[in-house]
PDB file of N, CA, C and O in Angstrom:
ATOM      1  N   MET A 473      17.551  61.729   0.202  1.00 55.00           N
ATOM      2  CA  MET A 473      16.764  60.609   0.676  1.00 55.00           C
ATOM      3  C   MET A 473      16.549  59.569  -0.501  1.00 55.00           C
ATOM      4  O   MET A 473      16.341  60.046  -1.561  1.00 55.00           O
ATOM      5  N   LYS A 474      16.742  58.335  -0.164  1.00 69.00           N
ATOM      6  CA  LYS A 474      16.536  57.355  -1.348  1.00 69.00           C
ATOM      7  C   LYS A 474      15.103  57.115  -1.579  1.00 69.00           C
ATOM      8  O   LYS A 474      14.222  57.109  -0.640  1.00 69.00           O
ATOM      9  N   LYS A 475      14.718  56.768  -2.820  1.00 70.00           N
ATOM     10  CA  LYS A 475      13.377  56.528  -3.182  1.00 70.00           C
ATOM     11  C   LYS A 475      13.206  54.983  -2.839  1.00 70.00           C
ATOM     12  O   LYS A 475      14.051  54.166  -3.185  1.00 70.00           O
ATOM     13  N   ARG A 476      12.075  54.697  -2.334  1.00 76.00           N
ATOM     14  CA  ARG A 476      11.768  53.236  -2.042  1.00 76.00           C
ATOM     15  C   ARG A 476      11.184  52.703  -3.305  1.00 76.00           C
ATOM     16  O   ARG A 476      10.436  53.246  -4.006  1.00 76.00           O
ATOM     17  N   VAL A 477      11.439  51.363  -3.479  1.00 75.00           N
ATOM     18  CA  VAL A 477      10.932  50.586  -4.625  1.00 75.00           C
ATOM     19  C   VAL A 477       9.490  50.166  -4.287  1.00 75.00           C
ATOM     20  O   VAL A 477       9.265  49.543  -3.252  1.00 75.00           O
ATOM     21  N   LYS A 478       8.631  50.444  -5.127  1.00 83.00           N
ATOM     22  CA  LYS A 478       7.238  50.184  -4.860  1.00 83.00           C
ATOM     23  C   LYS A 478       7.048  48.671  -5.271  1.00 83.00           C
ATOM     24  O   LYS A 478       7.522  48.095  -6.254  1.00 83.00           O
ATOM     25  N   GLY A 479       6.184  48.038  -4.439  1.00 87.00           N
ATOM     26  CA  GLY A 479       5.851  46.699  -4.650  1.00 87.00           C
ATOM     27  C   GLY A 479       6.995  45.612  -4.166  1.00 87.00           C
ATOM     28  O   GLY A 479       6.834  44.425  -4.476  1.00 87.00           O
ATOM     29  N   PHE A 480       7.869  46.118  -3.360  1.00 89.00           N
ATOM     30  CA  PHE A 480       8.985  45.214  -2.901  1.00 89.00           C
ATOM     31  C   PHE A 480       8.393  44.084  -2.027  1.00 89.00           C
ATOM     32  O   PHE A 480       8.836  42.887  -2.090  1.00 89.00           O
ATOM     33  N   ALA A 481       7.514  44.480  -1.130  1.00 90.00           N
ATOM     34  CA  ALA A 481       6.909  43.451  -0.180  1.00 90.00           C
ATOM     35  C   ALA A 481       6.167  42.386  -0.940  1.00 90.00           C
ATOM     36  O   ALA A 481       6.279  41.219  -0.677  1.00 90.00           O
ATOM     37  N   PHE A 482       5.378  42.774  -2.043  1.00 93.00           N
ATOM     38  CA  PHE A 482       4.665  41.872  -2.834  1.00 93.00           C
ATOM     39  C   PHE A 482       5.680  40.853  -3.645  1.00 93.00           C
ATOM     40  O   PHE A 482       5.402  39.735  -3.712  1.00 93.00           O
ATOM     41  N   ARG A 483       6.695  41.401  -4.101  1.00 93.00           N
ATOM     42  CA  ARG A 483       7.724  40.563  -4.821  1.00 93.00           C
ATOM     43  C   ARG A 483       8.336  39.607  -3.795  1.00 93.00           C
ATOM     44  O   ARG A 483       8.637  38.471  -4.134  1.00 93.00           O
ATOM     45  N   LEU A 484       8.660  40.111  -2.599  1.00 93.00           N
ATOM     46  CA  LEU A 484       9.296  39.224  -1.554  1.00 93.00           C
ATOM     47  C   LEU A 484       8.336  38.087  -1.081  1.00 93.00           C
ATOM     48  O   LEU A 484       8.748  36.958  -1.112  1.00 93.00           O
ATOM     49  N   VAL A 485       7.059  38.455  -0.856  1.00 95.00           N
ATOM     50  CA  VAL A 485       6.105  37.497  -0.468  1.00 95.00           C
ATOM     51  C   VAL A 485       5.915  36.515  -1.641  1.00 95.00           C
ATOM     52  O   VAL A 485       5.755  35.255  -1.370  1.00 95.00           O
ATOM     53  N   GLY A 486       5.814  36.972  -2.844  1.00 96.00           N
ATOM     54  CA  GLY A 486       5.588  36.100  -4.019  1.00 96.00           C
ATOM     55  C   GLY A 486       6.898  35.100  -4.185  1.00 96.00           C
ATOM     56  O   GLY A 486       6.542  33.919  -4.403  1.00 96.00           O
ATOM     57  N   LEU A 487       8.008  35.549  -3.917  1.00 96.00           N
ATOM     58  CA  LEU A 487       9.140  34.734  -4.042  1.00 96.00           C
ATOM     59  C   LEU A 487       9.116  33.680  -2.918  1.00 96.00           C
ATOM     60  O   LEU A 487       9.342  32.483  -3.178  1.00 96.00           O
ATOM     61  N   ILE A 488       8.819  34.093  -1.737  1.00 97.00           N
ATOM     62  CA  ILE A 488       8.787  33.035  -0.562  1.00 97.00           C
ATOM     63  C   ILE A 488       7.656  32.074  -0.809  1.00 97.00           C
ATOM     64  O   ILE A 488       7.914  30.808  -0.747  1.00 97.00           O
ATOM     65  N   LEU A 489       6.506  32.441  -1.276  1.00 97.00           N
ATOM     66  CA  LEU A 489       5.351  31.481  -1.493  1.00 97.00           C
ATOM     67  C   LEU A 489       5.743  30.572  -2.737  1.00 97.00           C
ATOM     68  O   LEU A 489       5.300  29.500  -2.764  1.00 97.00           O
ATOM     69  N   GLY A 490       6.442  31.213  -3.691  1.00 97.00           N
ATOM     70  CA  GLY A 490       6.846  30.361  -4.855  1.00 97.00           C
ATOM     71  C   GLY A 490       7.801  29.262  -4.417  1.00 97.00           C
ATOM     72  O   GLY A 490       7.740  28.100  -4.923  1.00 97.00           O
ATOM     73  N   ILE A 491       8.753  29.569  -3.544  1.00 97.00           N
ATOM     74  CA  ILE A 491       9.631  28.631  -3.027  1.00 97.00           C
ATOM     75  C   ILE A 491       9.022  27.473  -2.225  1.00 97.00           C
ATOM     76  O   ILE A 491       9.210  26.320  -2.415  1.00 97.00           O
ATOM     77  N   ILE A 492       8.055  27.924  -1.385  1.00 98.00           N
ATOM     78  CA  ILE A 492       7.285  26.986  -0.555  1.00 98.00           C
ATOM     79  C   ILE A 492       6.451  26.085  -1.484  1.00 98.00           C
ATOM     80  O   ILE A 492       6.377  24.884  -1.251  1.00 98.00           O
ATOM     81  N   GLY A 493       5.872  26.651  -2.504  1.00 97.00           N
ATOM     82  CA  GLY A 493       4.905  25.885  -3.319  1.00 97.00           C
ATOM     83  C   GLY A 493       5.737  24.889  -4.151  1.00 97.00           C
ATOM     84  O   GLY A 493       5.257  23.724  -4.352  1.00 97.00           O
ATOM     85  N   ALA A 494       6.959  25.269  -4.657  1.00 97.00           N
ATOM     86  CA  ALA A 494       7.738  24.346  -5.443  1.00 97.00           C
ATOM     87  C   ALA A 494       8.190  23.163  -4.483  1.00 97.00           C
ATOM     88  O   ALA A 494       8.253  22.039  -4.885  1.00 97.00           O
ATOM     89  N   THR A 495       8.555  23.466  -3.299  1.00 97.00           N
ATOM     90  CA  THR A 495       9.020  22.394  -2.299  1.00 97.00           C
ATOM     91  C   THR A 495       7.919  21.368  -2.070  1.00 97.00           C
ATOM     92  O   THR A 495       8.079  20.238  -2.109  1.00 97.00           O
ATOM     93  N   VAL A 496       6.580  21.945  -1.767  1.00 97.00           N
ATOM     94  CA  VAL A 496       5.564  21.053  -1.569  1.00 97.00           C
ATOM     95  C   VAL A 496       5.240  20.236  -2.820  1.00 97.00           C
ATOM     96  O   VAL A 496       4.862  19.038  -2.628  1.00 97.00           O
ATOM     97  N   SER A 497       5.208  20.824  -4.032  1.00 97.00           N
ATOM     98  CA  SER A 497       5.046  20.032  -5.207  1.00 97.00           C
ATOM     99  C   SER A 497       6.010  18.951  -5.362  1.00 97.00           C
ATOM    100  O   SER A 497       5.653  17.798  -5.735  1.00 97.00           O
ATOM    101  N   ILE A 498       7.296  19.193  -5.280  1.00 97.00           N
ATOM    102  CA  ILE A 498       8.334  18.203  -5.274  1.00 97.00           C
ATOM    103  C   ILE A 498       8.161  17.094  -4.294  1.00 97.00           C
ATOM    104  O   ILE A 498       8.300  15.900  -4.667  1.00 97.00           O
ATOM    105  N   THR A 499       7.788  17.404  -3.089  1.00 97.00           N
ATOM    106  CA  THR A 499       7.560  16.443  -2.059  1.00 97.00           C
ATOM    107  C   THR A 499       6.367  15.521  -2.307  1.00 97.00           C
ATOM    108  O   THR A 499       6.471  14.348  -2.314  1.00 97.00           O
ATOM    109  N   GLY A 500       5.301  16.192  -2.908  1.00 97.00           N
ATOM    110  CA  GLY A 500       4.216  15.360  -3.385  1.00 97.00           C
ATOM    111  C   GLY A 500       4.405  14.420  -4.445  1.00 97.00           C
ATOM    112  O   GLY A 500       4.076  13.282  -4.481  1.00 97.00           O
ATOM    113  N   ILE A 501       5.289  14.809  -5.380  1.00 97.00           N
ATOM    114  CA  ILE A 501       5.660  14.027  -6.481  1.00 97.00           C
ATOM    115  C   ILE A 501       6.534  12.834  -5.940  1.00 97.00           C
ATOM    116  O   ILE A 501       6.372  11.662  -6.466  1.00 97.00           O
ATOM    117  N   VAL A 502       7.543  13.098  -5.129  1.00 96.00           N
ATOM    118  CA  VAL A 502       8.369  11.992  -4.623  1.00 96.00           C
ATOM    119  C   VAL A 502       7.552  11.038  -3.816  1.00 96.00           C
ATOM    120  O   VAL A 502       7.674   9.701  -4.011  1.00 96.00           O
ATOM    121  N   PHE A 503       6.473  11.447  -2.958  1.00 96.00           N
ATOM    122  CA  PHE A 503       5.622  10.499  -2.267  1.00 96.00           C
ATOM    123  C   PHE A 503       4.769   9.724  -3.292  1.00 96.00           C
ATOM    124  O   PHE A 503       4.553   8.508  -3.027  1.00 96.00           O
ATOM    125  N   SER A 504       4.339  10.240  -4.327  1.00 95.00           N
ATOM    126  CA  SER A 504       3.532   9.571  -5.345  1.00 95.00           C
ATOM    127  C   SER A 504       4.371   8.490  -6.040  1.00 95.00           C
ATOM    128  O   SER A 504       3.929   7.318  -6.123  1.00 95.00           O
ATOM    129  N   VAL A 505       5.478   8.769  -6.340  1.00 94.00           N
ATOM    130  CA  VAL A 505       6.451   7.675  -6.879  1.00 94.00           C
ATOM    131  C   VAL A 505       6.745   6.623  -5.937  1.00 94.00           C
ATOM    132  O   VAL A 505       6.690   5.435  -6.297  1.00 94.00           O
ATOM    133  N   ILE A 506       6.976   6.954  -4.704  1.00 92.00           N
ATOM    134  CA  ILE A 506       7.255   5.925  -3.766  1.00 92.00           C
ATOM    135  C   ILE A 506       6.024   5.049  -3.582  1.00 92.00           C
ATOM    136  O   ILE A 506       6.126   3.807  -3.453  1.00 92.00           O
ATOM    137  N   GLY A 507       4.816   5.603  -3.555  1.00 88.00           N
ATOM    138  CA  GLY A 507       3.622   4.837  -3.452  1.00 88.00           C
ATOM    139  C   GLY A 507       3.442   3.964  -4.633  1.00 88.00           C
ATOM    140  O   GLY A 507       3.003   2.863  -4.503  1.00 88.00           O
ATOM    141  N   LEU A 508       3.696   4.427  -5.868  1.00 88.00           N
ATOM    142  CA  LEU A 508       3.593   3.647  -7.002  1.00 88.00           C
ATOM    143  C   LEU A 508       4.478   2.453  -7.025  1.00 88.00           C
ATOM    144  O   LEU A 508       4.160   1.359  -7.358  1.00 88.00           O
ATOM    145  N   VAL A 509       5.693   2.680  -6.527  1.00 86.00           N
ATOM    146  CA  VAL A 509       6.708   1.594  -6.422  1.00 86.00           C
ATOM    147  C   VAL A 509       6.332   0.632  -5.427  1.00 86.00           C
ATOM    148  O   VAL A 509       6.376  -0.666  -5.728  1.00 86.00           O
ATOM    149  N   GLN A 510       5.713   0.964  -4.350  1.00 83.00           N
ATOM    150  CA  GLN A 510       5.219   0.106  -3.318  1.00 83.00           C
ATOM    151  C   GLN A 510       4.164  -0.749  -3.887  1.00 83.00           C
ATOM    152  O   GLN A 510       4.039  -1.955  -3.491  1.00 83.00           O
ATOM    153  N   ALA A 511       3.170  -0.125  -4.555  1.00 79.00           N
ATOM    154  CA  ALA A 511       1.985  -0.818  -5.055  1.00 79.00           C
ATOM    155  C   ALA A 511       2.461  -1.868  -6.063  1.00 79.00           C
ATOM    156  O   ALA A 511       1.917  -2.982  -6.110  1.00 79.00           O
ATOM    157  N   ARG A 512       3.420  -1.466  -6.902  1.00 77.00           N
ATOM    158  CA  ARG A 512       3.938  -2.434  -8.000  1.00 77.00           C
ATOM    159  C   ARG A 512       4.654  -3.646  -7.232  1.00 77.00           C
ATOM    160  O   ARG A 512       4.441  -4.783  -7.673  1.00 77.00           O
ATOM    161  N   ARG A 513       5.365  -3.297  -6.260  1.00 74.00           N
ATOM    162  CA  ARG A 513       6.089  -4.390  -5.527  1.00 74.00           C
ATOM    163  C   ARG A 513       5.200  -5.293  -4.869  1.00 74.00           C
ATOM    164  O   ARG A 513       5.386  -6.564  -4.923  1.00 74.00           O
ATOM    165  N   CYS A 514       4.024  -4.808  -4.305  1.00 68.00           N
ATOM    166  CA  CYS A 514       3.142  -5.713  -3.592  1.00 68.00           C
ATOM    167  C   CYS A 514       2.320  -6.576  -4.593  1.00 68.00           C
ATOM    168  O   CYS A 514       1.860  -7.574  -4.272  1.00 68.00           O
ATOM    169  N   LYS A 515       2.149  -6.041  -5.746  1.00 64.00           N
ATOM    170  CA  LYS A 515       1.498  -6.759  -6.820  1.00 64.00           C
ATOM    171  C   LYS A 515       2.088  -8.013  -7.176  1.00 64.00           C
ATOM    172  O   LYS A 515       1.471  -9.048  -7.512  1.00 64.00           O
ATOM    173  N   HIS A 516       3.503  -8.085  -7.009  1.00 62.00           N
ATOM    174  CA  HIS A 516       4.158  -9.157  -7.394  1.00 62.00           C
ATOM    175  C   HIS A 516       4.600 -10.041  -6.197  1.00 62.00           C
ATOM    176  O   HIS A 516       5.210 -11.097  -6.341  1.00 62.00           O
ATOM    177  N   CYS A 517       4.164  -9.723  -4.947  1.00 66.00           N
ATOM    178  CA  CYS A 517       4.584 -10.441  -3.858  1.00 66.00           C
ATOM    179  C   CYS A 517       3.581 -11.704  -3.600  1.00 66.00           C
ATOM    180  O   CYS A 517       2.585 -11.681  -4.253  1.00 66.00           O
ATOM    181  N   LYS A 518       4.022 -12.496  -2.708  1.00 61.00           N
ATOM    182  CA  LYS A 518       3.124 -13.685  -2.415  1.00 61.00           C
ATOM    183  C   LYS A 518       1.980 -13.507  -1.581  1.00 61.00           C
ATOM    184  O   LYS A 518       1.042 -14.217  -1.450  1.00 61.00           O
ATOM    185  N   MET A 519       2.000 -12.309  -0.838  1.00 58.00           N
ATOM    186  CA  MET A 519       0.944 -11.937   0.035  1.00 58.00           C
ATOM    187  C   MET A 519      -0.274 -11.291  -0.592  1.00 58.00           C
ATOM    188  O   MET A 519      -1.171 -10.848   0.090  1.00 58.00           O
ATOM    189  N   GLU A 520      -0.367 -11.272  -1.922  1.00 55.00           N
ATOM    190  CA  GLU A 520      -1.374 -10.622  -2.718  1.00 55.00           C
ATOM    191  C   GLU A 520      -2.779 -11.302  -2.373  1.00 55.00           C
ATOM    192  O   GLU A 520      -3.712 -10.519  -2.217  1.00 55.00           O
ATOM    193  N   ASP A 521      -2.782 -12.546  -2.152  1.00 58.00           N
ATOM    194  CA  ASP A 521      -4.092 -13.198  -1.932  1.00 58.00           C
ATOM    195  C   ASP A 521      -4.653 -12.884  -0.583  1.00 58.00           C
ATOM    196  O   ASP A 521      -5.810 -12.780  -0.387  1.00 58.00           O
ATOM    197  N   GLU A 522      -3.855 -12.536   0.433  1.00 58.00           N
ATOM    198  CA  GLU A 522      -4.281 -12.174   1.704  1.00 58.00           C
ATOM    199  C   GLU A 522      -5.048 -10.874   1.735  1.00 58.00           C
ATOM    200  O   GLU A 522      -5.872 -10.614   2.556  1.00 58.00           O
ATOM    201  N   PHE A 523      -4.736  -9.918   0.812  1.00 55.00           N
ATOM    202  CA  PHE A 523      -5.287  -8.565   0.767  1.00 55.00           C
ATOM    203  C   PHE A 523      -6.538  -8.491  -0.051  1.00 55.00           C
ATOM    204  O   PHE A 523      -7.161  -7.425  -0.052  1.00 55.00           O
ATOM    205  N   ARG A 524      -6.963  -9.569  -0.724  1.00 54.00           N
ATOM    206  CA  ARG A 524      -8.137  -9.593  -1.570  1.00 54.00           C
ATOM    207  C   ARG A 524      -9.361  -9.874  -0.832  1.00 54.00           C
ATOM    208  O   ARG A 524      -9.512 -10.463   0.093  1.00 54.00           O
TER     209      ARG A 524
END
């Protein structure tokens, strides 16, 4: 009979949660960059006086 590796489930769950966390972090960074670009673009547009 084969010996089972102890802690395999914890390693698997850690790997899955790590992948999910990295994906969410990258998505958050991308949306932040898009928001900063949009804010900068609006700063230079002619409609700036309408939003004040």
